[in-house]
Short mmCIF file of C-alpha atoms and ligand atoms in Angstrom, two decimals:
data_model
loop_
_atom_site.label_atom_id
_atom_site.label_comp_id
_atom_site.label_asym_id
_atom_site.label_seq_id
_atom_site.Cartn_x
_atom_site.Cartn_y
_atom_site.Cartn_z
CA MET A 1 -23.07 24.15 39.35
CA GLU A 2 -24.61 24.15 35.89
CA HIS A 3 -22.09 23.38 33.15
CA GLU A 4 -21.93 26.02 30.45
CA LEU A 5 -22.93 23.50 27.75
CA ALA A 6 -25.90 22.36 29.86
CA ARG A 7 -26.97 25.98 30.25
CA GLU A 8 -26.81 26.48 26.47
CA LEU A 9 -28.98 23.40 25.88
CA ASN A 10 -31.45 24.39 28.59
CA GLU A 11 -31.77 27.86 27.12
CA VAL A 12 -32.85 26.39 23.79
CA LEU A 13 -35.61 24.44 25.55
CA GLN A 14 -36.73 27.39 27.64
CA GLY A 15 -40.44 28.11 27.27
CA THR A 16 -41.23 24.64 25.88
CA THR A 17 -43.05 21.82 27.63
CA PRO A 18 -40.01 19.48 27.57
CA GLY A 19 -37.94 22.34 29.01
CA ALA A 20 -40.41 22.71 31.89
CA LEU A 21 -40.52 18.96 32.47
CA LEU A 22 -36.74 18.46 32.74
CA SER A 23 -35.53 16.79 35.93
CA GLY A 24 -32.54 18.04 37.92
CA MET A 25 -30.42 15.47 36.12
CA GLY A 26 -32.02 16.41 32.81
CA LYS A 27 -31.00 20.01 33.40
CA ARG A 28 -27.45 19.11 34.43
CA LEU A 29 -26.69 16.79 31.52
CA TYR A 30 -24.82 18.03 28.46
CA PHE A 31 -22.95 16.41 25.62
CA PRO A 32 -19.27 17.27 26.02
CA LYS A 33 -17.26 18.76 23.21
CA GLY A 34 -14.73 16.10 24.13
CA ILE A 35 -13.52 12.84 22.69
CA ILE A 36 -16.71 11.79 20.92
CA ALA A 37 -17.45 15.17 19.34
CA GLN A 38 -13.83 15.72 18.31
CA GLY A 39 -13.57 12.14 17.03
CA ALA A 40 -16.68 12.63 14.87
CA GLU A 41 -15.17 15.82 13.48
CA ALA A 42 -11.91 14.01 12.69
CA LYS A 43 -13.82 11.26 10.89
CA GLN A 44 -15.13 13.93 8.56
CA PHE A 45 -12.00 16.01 8.05
CA GLY A 46 -9.00 13.83 9.07
CA ARG A 47 -7.76 13.14 5.52
CA VAL A 48 -4.26 12.06 6.49
CA ALA A 49 -4.81 10.19 9.73
CA ASP A 50 -7.21 9.90 12.64
CA GLY A 51 -5.51 9.75 16.01
CA THR A 52 -8.59 10.59 18.06
CA LEU A 53 -10.32 7.45 19.32
CA GLY A 54 -9.05 4.73 21.63
CA ILE A 55 -9.20 1.90 19.15
CA ALA A 56 -6.43 -0.02 17.36
CA VAL A 57 -6.20 0.33 13.59
CA LYS A 58 -4.15 -1.24 10.80
CA HIS A 59 -4.40 0.12 7.25
CA LYS A 60 -7.28 2.28 8.42
CA THR A 61 -9.42 -0.66 9.54
CA PRO A 62 -9.87 -1.78 13.14
CA LEU A 63 -7.83 -4.78 14.28
CA ILE A 64 -10.07 -7.78 14.87
CA LEU A 65 -9.44 -11.28 16.22
CA SER A 66 -9.97 -13.71 13.34
CA PRO A 67 -12.33 -16.05 15.27
CA LEU A 68 -14.50 -13.04 16.01
CA GLN A 69 -14.57 -12.05 12.35
CA LYS A 70 -15.50 -15.64 11.44
CA GLN A 71 -18.63 -15.38 13.60
CA ALA A 72 -19.97 -12.64 11.37
CA PRO A 73 -18.46 -13.24 7.93
CA LEU A 74 -20.80 -10.87 6.12
CA LEU A 75 -19.79 -7.88 8.23
CA SER A 76 -16.55 -5.92 7.97
CA ALA A 77 -14.23 -5.56 10.96
CA GLY A 78 -15.45 -1.99 11.44
CA GLU A 79 -19.08 -3.14 11.37
CA ILE A 80 -18.32 -5.58 14.17
CA VAL A 81 -15.85 -4.03 16.58
CA SER A 82 -15.59 -0.29 16.03
CA TYR A 83 -17.52 2.10 18.25
CA ALA A 84 -20.96 3.16 17.02
CA PRO A 85 -21.92 6.84 17.23
CA THR A 86 -23.46 7.75 20.61
CA ALA A 87 -27.00 8.08 19.21
CA GLY A 88 -26.58 5.14 16.85
CA ILE A 89 -25.68 4.46 13.25
CA PRO A 90 -27.17 7.24 11.11
CA ALA A 91 -28.58 4.95 8.40
CA LEU A 92 -30.31 2.83 11.03
CA ARG A 93 -31.82 5.92 12.69
CA GLU A 94 -32.97 7.19 9.31
CA PHE A 95 -34.56 3.84 8.49
CA TRP A 96 -36.37 3.71 11.82
CA ALA A 97 -37.70 7.24 11.36
CA GLY A 98 -39.11 6.24 7.97
CA GLU A 99 -40.65 3.10 9.41
CA LEU A 100 -42.18 5.06 12.24
CA ARG A 101 -44.04 7.19 9.71
CA ARG A 102 -44.98 4.20 7.55
CA LYS A 103 -46.34 2.21 10.49
CA ASN A 104 -48.24 5.17 11.96
CA PRO A 105 -50.25 6.82 9.18
CA ALA A 106 -51.95 9.08 11.77
CA LEU A 107 -48.63 10.90 12.16
CA GLY A 108 -49.20 12.57 8.81
CA ASP A 109 -46.60 15.30 8.46
CA ALA A 110 -46.08 15.79 12.19
CA ALA A 111 -42.44 16.39 13.07
CA PHE A 112 -40.48 14.24 15.51
CA SER A 113 -36.88 13.92 16.59
CA GLN A 114 -34.50 11.59 14.78
CA PRO A 115 -34.81 8.31 16.74
CA ALA A 116 -31.79 7.76 19.00
CA VAL A 117 -30.51 4.21 19.39
CA VAL A 118 -30.39 2.87 22.93
CA SER A 119 -29.36 -0.49 24.26
CA GLY A 120 -32.87 -1.98 24.32
CA LEU A 121 -36.17 -0.42 25.36
CA THR A 122 -35.33 -0.63 29.05
CA ALA A 123 -32.45 1.77 28.46
CA GLY A 124 -34.83 4.05 26.56
CA ILE A 125 -37.38 4.19 29.37
CA SER A 126 -34.60 4.70 31.87
CA ALA A 127 -33.08 7.54 29.80
CA VAL A 128 -36.43 9.33 29.51
CA CYS A 129 -36.98 8.98 33.26
CA ASP A 130 -33.45 10.27 33.92
CA LEU A 131 -34.30 13.35 31.87
CA PHE A 132 -37.87 14.02 32.95
CA LEU A 133 -38.61 12.39 36.30
CA ASP A 134 -37.23 13.81 39.50
CA GLU A 135 -37.18 12.58 43.05
CA GLY A 136 -40.65 12.85 44.58
CA GLN A 137 -42.38 13.31 41.22
CA THR A 138 -45.15 10.96 40.19
CA LEU A 139 -45.20 8.72 37.14
CA LEU A 140 -48.63 7.26 36.37
CA ALA A 141 -48.84 3.77 34.87
CA ALA A 142 -51.43 1.04 34.48
CA ASN A 143 -52.23 -1.41 37.24
CA PRO A 144 -50.78 -3.98 36.76
CA SER A 145 -47.66 -2.88 34.85
CA TRP A 146 -44.31 -4.31 33.81
CA ASP A 147 -42.31 -4.61 37.04
CA ASN A 148 -39.28 -2.77 35.69
CA TYR A 149 -41.24 0.52 35.79
CA ALA A 150 -41.05 0.43 39.60
CA LEU A 151 -37.33 -0.31 39.52
CA ILE A 152 -36.66 2.56 37.11
CA ALA A 153 -39.09 5.20 38.38
CA GLN A 154 -38.91 4.49 42.10
CA ALA A 155 -35.73 2.65 43.05
CA ARG A 156 -33.54 4.37 40.49
CA ARG A 157 -35.07 7.82 40.09
CA GLY A 158 -36.63 8.21 43.55
CA GLY A 159 -39.96 9.04 41.94
CA ASN A 160 -43.36 7.77 42.87
CA LEU A 161 -44.90 5.19 40.55
CA ARG A 162 -48.66 5.43 40.89
CA LEU A 163 -50.41 2.42 39.41
CA VAL A 164 -53.87 3.23 38.16
CA ASP A 165 -56.62 0.70 37.45
CA MET A 166 -57.61 1.03 33.81
CA PHE A 167 -58.86 -2.39 32.82
CA ASN A 168 -62.27 -3.86 33.49
CA GLU A 169 -63.54 -7.30 32.49
CA SER A 170 -63.99 -6.50 28.83
CA GLY A 171 -61.73 -3.55 28.09
CA MET A 172 -60.74 -0.20 29.53
CA ASP A 173 -62.33 1.94 32.19
CA LEU A 174 -60.49 5.23 31.98
CA SER A 175 -62.20 7.04 34.87
CA ALA A 176 -59.41 6.28 37.37
CA LEU A 177 -56.79 7.50 34.89
CA ARG A 178 -58.77 10.70 34.33
CA LYS A 179 -59.00 11.23 38.09
CA ALA A 180 -55.28 10.55 38.65
CA MET A 181 -54.25 12.86 35.80
CA THR A 182 -56.54 15.62 37.01
CA GLU A 183 -55.21 15.31 40.57
CA GLU A 184 -51.59 15.46 39.38
CA ALA A 185 -52.32 18.42 37.13
CA GLN A 186 -54.01 20.31 39.97
CA LYS A 187 -51.32 19.46 42.50
CA THR A 188 -48.18 20.11 40.45
CA GLY A 189 -49.17 21.58 37.08
CA PHE A 190 -47.60 18.56 35.38
CA VAL A 191 -48.64 15.04 34.51
CA ARG A 192 -46.18 12.28 33.71
CA VAL A 193 -47.63 9.00 32.45
CA ILE A 194 -46.26 5.88 30.80
CA LEU A 195 -48.67 3.99 28.57
CA ASN A 196 -47.71 0.60 27.20
CA PHE A 197 -49.77 -1.02 24.44
CA PRO A 198 -49.98 -3.90 23.70
CA GLN A 199 -49.69 -4.05 27.43
CA ASN A 200 -47.49 -6.16 29.64
CA PRO A 201 -48.86 -8.05 31.58
CA THR A 202 -52.52 -7.92 30.44
CA GLY A 203 -51.97 -8.18 26.68
CA TYR A 204 -54.51 -5.41 26.10
CA SER A 205 -54.47 -2.68 23.45
CA PRO A 206 -57.06 0.08 23.23
CA THR A 207 -59.75 -0.12 20.61
CA VAL A 208 -60.10 2.81 18.22
CA ARG A 209 -62.76 4.27 20.53
CA GLU A 210 -60.66 3.82 23.68
CA ALA A 211 -57.58 5.32 22.01
CA LYS A 212 -59.70 8.36 21.09
CA GLU A 213 -60.86 8.62 24.69
CA ILE A 214 -57.29 8.50 26.04
CA CYS A 215 -56.22 11.19 23.56
CA ALA A 216 -59.21 13.39 24.40
CA MET A 217 -58.31 13.05 28.07
CA VAL A 218 -54.70 14.11 27.50
CA ARG A 219 -55.86 17.02 25.35
CA GLY A 220 -58.35 18.10 28.00
CA ILE A 221 -55.67 18.19 30.70
CA ALA A 222 -53.29 20.09 28.40
CA GLU A 223 -55.96 22.61 27.43
CA LYS A 224 -56.48 23.42 31.08
CA GLY A 225 -52.82 24.44 31.26
CA ALA A 226 -50.89 21.45 32.66
CA GLY A 227 -47.76 20.13 30.95
CA VAL A 228 -48.20 16.47 30.05
CA LEU A 229 -45.43 13.98 29.36
CA VAL A 230 -46.71 10.77 27.79
CA ILE A 231 -44.15 8.00 27.45
CA CYS A 232 -45.41 5.51 24.88
CA ASP A 233 -43.83 2.15 25.58
CA ASP A 234 -44.46 0.46 22.23
CA ALA A 235 -42.39 -2.66 22.90
CA TYR A 236 -45.04 -4.99 21.43
CA PHE A 237 -46.13 -2.71 18.59
CA GLY A 238 -47.81 -4.46 15.67
CA LEU A 239 -49.07 -7.53 17.54
CA ARG A 240 -52.79 -6.74 17.07
CA PHE A 241 -55.04 -9.76 17.05
CA GLU A 242 -58.50 -8.17 16.86
CA GLU A 243 -59.95 -5.92 14.20
CA ASP A 244 -61.17 -3.11 16.45
CA ILE A 245 -57.71 -2.31 17.91
CA GLU A 246 -56.19 1.09 17.14
CA GLU A 247 -53.42 0.48 14.61
CA ASN A 248 -51.36 3.60 15.37
CA SER A 249 -49.23 4.16 18.39
CA LEU A 250 -50.78 6.82 20.65
CA PHE A 251 -47.57 8.74 19.89
CA ALA A 252 -48.96 9.46 16.42
CA TYR A 253 -51.89 11.38 17.89
CA LEU A 254 -49.88 13.07 20.65
CA ALA A 255 -47.06 14.28 18.38
CA ASP A 256 -48.96 17.32 17.15
CA MET A 257 -51.75 17.54 19.71
CA HIS A 258 -51.10 20.61 21.85
CA GLU A 259 -48.14 22.72 22.93
CA ASN A 260 -48.51 21.40 26.49
CA VAL A 261 -48.23 17.79 25.38
CA PHE A 262 -44.80 16.21 25.04
CA ALA A 263 -44.54 12.61 23.85
CA ALA A 264 -41.66 10.17 24.05
CA LYS A 265 -41.83 6.98 22.01
CA ILE A 266 -39.83 3.99 23.13
CA ASP A 267 -39.73 1.15 20.67
CA GLY A 268 -37.26 -1.11 18.96
CA ALA A 269 -36.16 -4.34 17.41
CA THR A 270 -36.47 -6.32 20.65
CA LYS A 271 -39.97 -7.69 20.08
CA GLU A 272 -40.86 -6.14 16.72
CA ASP A 273 -38.03 -7.97 15.00
CA PHE A 274 -37.79 -10.96 17.32
CA ALA A 275 -34.30 -9.85 18.37
CA TRP A 276 -34.62 -9.75 22.15
CA GLY A 277 -30.96 -10.08 23.02
CA LEU A 278 -29.55 -7.76 20.35
CA ARG A 279 -30.39 -4.84 22.63
CA CYS A 280 -31.50 -2.34 20.06
CA GLY A 281 -34.16 0.18 20.99
CA PHE A 282 -35.04 3.73 19.97
CA VAL A 283 -36.10 6.91 21.75
CA THR A 284 -38.07 9.46 19.73
CA PHE A 285 -39.63 12.72 20.92
CA ALA A 286 -42.44 14.85 19.57
CA GLY A 287 -44.47 17.87 20.59
CA LYS A 288 -46.53 20.48 18.81
CA ASN A 289 -44.48 23.41 17.53
CA LEU A 290 -41.14 22.03 18.69
CA SER A 291 -38.50 23.10 16.19
CA GLY A 292 -35.49 21.34 14.71
CA SER A 293 -33.23 22.96 17.30
CA HIS A 294 -35.49 21.78 20.13
CA TYR A 295 -35.26 18.24 18.76
CA ASP A 296 -31.48 18.54 18.40
CA VAL A 297 -31.24 19.47 22.08
CA LEU A 298 -33.53 16.62 23.11
CA VAL A 299 -31.36 14.18 21.17
CA LYS A 300 -28.23 15.72 22.74
CA LYS A 301 -29.74 15.29 26.21
CA THR A 302 -30.47 11.65 25.34
CA MET A 303 -26.93 11.25 24.04
CA SER A 304 -25.61 12.62 27.30
CA VAL A 305 -27.51 9.93 29.20
CA ILE A 306 -26.12 7.30 26.83
CA ARG A 307 -22.57 8.69 26.98
CA SER A 308 -22.61 8.81 30.77
CA THR A 309 -24.00 5.29 31.22
CA ILE A 310 -23.10 2.83 28.44
CA SER A 311 -21.27 5.26 26.12
CA CYS A 312 -22.86 3.74 23.00
CA SER A 313 -24.94 0.74 21.95
CA SER A 314 -23.54 -2.41 20.35
CA THR A 315 -22.10 -1.81 16.88
CA VAL A 316 -22.49 -5.38 15.66
CA ALA A 317 -26.16 -5.49 16.66
CA GLN A 318 -26.91 -2.23 14.88
CA ASN A 319 -25.12 -3.31 11.73
CA MET A 320 -26.81 -6.70 11.64
CA LEU A 321 -30.17 -5.00 11.84
CA GLN A 322 -29.25 -2.28 9.39
CA LYS A 323 -28.18 -4.96 6.86
CA ILE A 324 -31.36 -6.99 7.14
CA TYR A 325 -33.46 -3.84 6.89
CA SER A 326 -31.74 -2.74 3.73
CA ILE A 327 -31.33 -6.04 1.89
CA ASP A 328 -34.87 -7.10 1.00
CA ALA A 329 -37.72 -5.31 2.72
CA ASP A 330 -40.49 -7.45 1.20
CA THR A 331 -38.96 -10.79 2.20
CA LEU A 332 -38.25 -9.46 5.66
CA ARG A 333 -41.79 -8.17 6.09
CA ALA A 334 -43.19 -11.52 4.98
CA GLU A 335 -40.98 -13.36 7.44
CA LYS A 336 -41.96 -11.07 10.28
CA ALA A 337 -45.62 -11.50 9.39
CA ALA A 338 -45.13 -15.28 9.55
CA CYS A 339 -43.58 -14.96 13.04
CA ARG A 340 -46.44 -12.72 14.17
CA ALA A 341 -48.90 -15.27 12.77
CA VAL A 342 -47.38 -17.93 15.05
CA ILE A 343 -48.14 -15.74 18.07
CA GLU A 344 -51.58 -14.86 16.75
CA GLY A 345 -52.38 -18.57 16.34
CA ARG A 346 -51.52 -19.09 20.00
CA TYR A 347 -53.62 -16.08 20.98
CA LYS A 348 -56.62 -17.57 19.15
CA LYS A 349 -56.14 -20.89 20.86
CA VAL A 350 -55.86 -19.32 24.32
CA ARG A 351 -58.82 -17.04 23.57
CA ALA A 352 -61.01 -20.05 22.80
CA LEU A 353 -59.87 -21.97 25.89
CA VAL A 354 -60.39 -19.02 28.21
CA ASP A 355 -63.76 -18.06 26.66
CA ALA A 356 -64.97 -21.62 27.18
CA GLN A 357 -64.28 -21.26 30.92
CA LYS A 358 -65.95 -17.84 31.23
CA GLY A 359 -67.57 -17.19 34.59
CA ARG A 360 -66.36 -20.46 36.06
CA GLY A 361 -63.82 -21.06 38.81
CA ALA A 362 -61.30 -18.96 40.63
CA LEU A 363 -59.68 -17.34 37.62
CA GLN A 364 -60.99 -14.28 35.84
CA PRO A 365 -59.11 -13.42 32.65
CA MET A 366 -58.22 -9.75 32.33
CA PRO A 367 -59.07 -8.30 28.91
CA PHE A 368 -56.54 -9.29 26.25
CA ASN A 369 -56.44 -8.84 22.49
CA SER A 370 -52.76 -8.35 21.52
CA GLY A 371 -49.10 -8.80 22.38
CA TYR A 372 -47.39 -11.69 24.11
CA PHE A 373 -49.37 -12.15 27.30
CA MET A 374 -52.64 -12.64 29.06
CA SER A 375 -53.25 -12.37 32.79
CA PHE A 376 -55.71 -13.90 35.19
CA LYS A 377 -57.18 -12.11 38.18
CA CYS A 378 -57.11 -14.73 40.91
CA LYS A 379 -60.39 -14.28 42.73
CA ASN A 380 -59.87 -16.53 45.69
CA VAL A 381 -56.37 -17.88 45.11
CA ASP A 382 -53.07 -16.30 46.00
CA ALA A 383 -51.19 -15.75 42.71
CA GLU A 384 -47.81 -16.69 44.15
CA SER A 385 -49.22 -19.95 45.61
CA LEU A 386 -50.73 -20.72 42.23
CA ARG A 387 -47.45 -19.97 40.44
CA TYR A 388 -45.58 -22.14 42.91
CA LYS A 389 -47.95 -25.06 42.57
CA LEU A 390 -48.00 -24.83 38.79
CA LEU A 391 -44.23 -24.93 38.69
CA HIS A 392 -43.42 -27.42 41.42
CA THR A 393 -46.36 -29.81 41.09
CA TYR A 394 -47.11 -29.56 37.38
CA GLY A 395 -43.87 -28.25 35.87
CA VAL A 396 -45.44 -25.15 34.28
CA GLY A 397 -43.73 -21.77 34.57
CA THR A 398 -45.87 -18.62 34.91
CA ILE A 399 -45.38 -15.25 36.60
CA ALA A 400 -47.10 -13.97 39.74
CA ILE A 401 -47.27 -10.23 39.03
CA ASP A 402 -48.83 -9.33 42.35
CA LYS A 403 -50.98 -11.05 44.99
CA ARG A 404 -53.95 -11.44 42.65
CA THR A 405 -52.49 -11.47 39.14
CA LEU A 406 -50.96 -14.41 37.28
CA ARG A 407 -49.35 -13.73 33.89
CA VAL A 408 -49.00 -16.30 31.13
CA ALA A 409 -46.73 -15.58 28.15
CA PHE A 410 -48.65 -17.53 25.51
CA SER A 411 -46.12 -16.28 22.96
CA ALA A 412 -43.63 -18.63 24.57
CA LEU A 413 -45.90 -21.71 24.65
CA ASP A 414 -45.53 -24.16 21.81
CA ASP A 415 -48.89 -24.73 20.15
CA GLU A 416 -49.08 -28.38 21.13
CA CYS A 417 -48.75 -27.68 24.85
CA ILE A 418 -51.28 -24.83 25.16
CA ASP A 419 -54.29 -27.10 25.91
CA GLU A 420 -52.37 -28.91 28.61
CA VAL A 421 -50.93 -25.75 30.18
CA TYR A 422 -54.34 -24.09 30.48
CA ALA A 423 -55.97 -27.28 31.78
CA LEU A 424 -53.27 -27.39 34.47
CA ILE A 425 -53.71 -23.71 35.33
CA TYR A 426 -57.46 -24.17 35.89
CA ARG A 427 -56.90 -27.41 37.76
CA ALA A 428 -54.24 -25.96 40.09
CA ALA A 429 -56.45 -22.92 40.78
CA GLU A 430 -59.37 -25.17 41.67
CA GLU A 431 -57.20 -27.23 44.00
CA LEU A 432 -56.01 -24.09 45.77
CA ALA A 433 -59.31 -22.20 45.90
CA GLU A 434 -59.78 -20.70 49.36
C1 PLP B 1 -43.58 -3.40 28.43
C2 PLP B 1 -42.13 -3.59 28.16
N1 PLP B 1 -41.38 -2.52 27.93
C3 PLP B 1 -40.06 -2.62 27.71
C4 PLP B 1 -39.46 -3.85 27.69
C5 PLP B 1 -37.95 -3.91 27.53
O1 PLP B 1 -37.49 -4.31 26.33
P1 PLP B 1 -35.90 -4.55 26.14
O2 PLP B 1 -35.68 -6.01 26.30
O3 PLP B 1 -35.64 -4.05 24.75
O4 PLP B 1 -35.18 -3.74 27.15
C6 PLP B 1 -40.20 -5.00 27.92
C7 PLP B 1 -39.53 -6.32 27.94
O5 PLP B 1 -39.99 -7.32 28.37
C8 PLP B 1 -41.57 -4.87 28.17
O6 PLP B 1 -42.33 -5.94 28.43
#
C-alpha cells in the first residue's frame, strides 16, 4: 500500500516527466517524518538540549576516541564522528552546485536540483536506477560499458541493460543509438539511457559535433512525445586531452532542453579530486520547467534511497573535502591541474605508441581522447587469454572487458613503464594470434 507521505510526493511530481518515469520503488519511497526530520528540527530549535539522535555527547560535542581525533587534528570531533545530514553537508552541496555551473557554462541560467551527496558515484547511479528503472524496463548504455551497470541495472533492479555500439575506429557512430532509442520510444513511450563521458572503458568523449548530434537525437525523440531519462555518468569529467572535445557535460544541454527530457547527473570527488576511497559523489537532477517543489521532491526521493540503504554518507570525508574546497581555491585548482597533467602526459605517450602501430597486428585501438583508459579490440585474439598471458607470463595487469575487448588504465601506469607495457601487450597479442 502506498504510504501517505509517498502519495504526497508523487502528487507533486504528477504530470512531469520524472513523475511518469518513476519505478515502483520510486513511487513507494518517502522520507519519513521520523528521527532524521525531527532531529534536524531539534538542531534548529533545541536551545536547551537535544535528546533526539542516537549519539553520545559531552558539553554539546560528540564523544570521540582520542586516537581517532589525532588522525584528523584539523577537524573537530563533530566534523569527524557526528552523523552528516541525509543529503549531505549543506555547504558542500552548495559548493558543488556552484562548481557545476562554473564548469558547465552551457548551463547558463538553467535550474537544477541541489546536488545530493551519495557515498560515491556507484551509489548515485544505483539510487537513480532504484527510482527510475523497474523490472523488465530497458536501460541503454554504450557497448562496451563499465561492468557495474549490468550489476546495478540487471542483477539489482531486474531491468534489461541493452548495450549499443556507438564507437567506430575514429569516433562515434550514433546510428545504432538512434535506432535503439527510437525502438524503445515506440515500444514503451519512454527511453532510459546512461551516457558516460569520458567513457569507461574506451576513454572516449564526444567532440563538439558529436555532442550536438547526441543532443539533437534526444530532442528529436522527446519532440515526438516520448519521455527520456538521460543519466550522465560524469565520473571522469574534466580529463579532456584533445581540443575538439565538448567541454560541457551533456547534462548542461539536457537541463533545459524539452519538457519530455529529464536528466540526472552523477559526478563527484572520486576521480575529479583524486579521492577514490573517500566515497563522495553527487546526484543532481534537471528538466525543463521543473519547479523548486519538483526538485525538492526529487531530492527527498533520493534521500529516501540513501536513508533506506546507507542512512548517510561519511561525515569525515565530506568535511575533509569541504575544508579543502573552501581554504584556497586557486592553489587547489593548480594542484588538480598538475595531477591531470600527469594523466595527460601518459595519454600522449600511449597515443604516440598506439598510432605508430596503426593497422598492424591483432590489436585495434578503440577511439580514445580523454579519461583514464584506452581499450583494444582484439581482432583474432581472445581478450581473456591475452589478459592472462600478460599477467602470468609478463607480469602486466590489464582488464578483459569482454571476449574481444582489453582495457588498459594508462592513468595507473608510471611514465617510465609505459613503453615496456605496450611493447609487451603487442608482443603477447602477436604470440597468441589465432
Ligand atoms: C564510469 C564510472 N562510473 C562510476 C564509477 C564509480 O565511481 P565511485 O568509485 O565513486 O563509486 C566508476 C568507477 O570506476 C566509473 O568508471
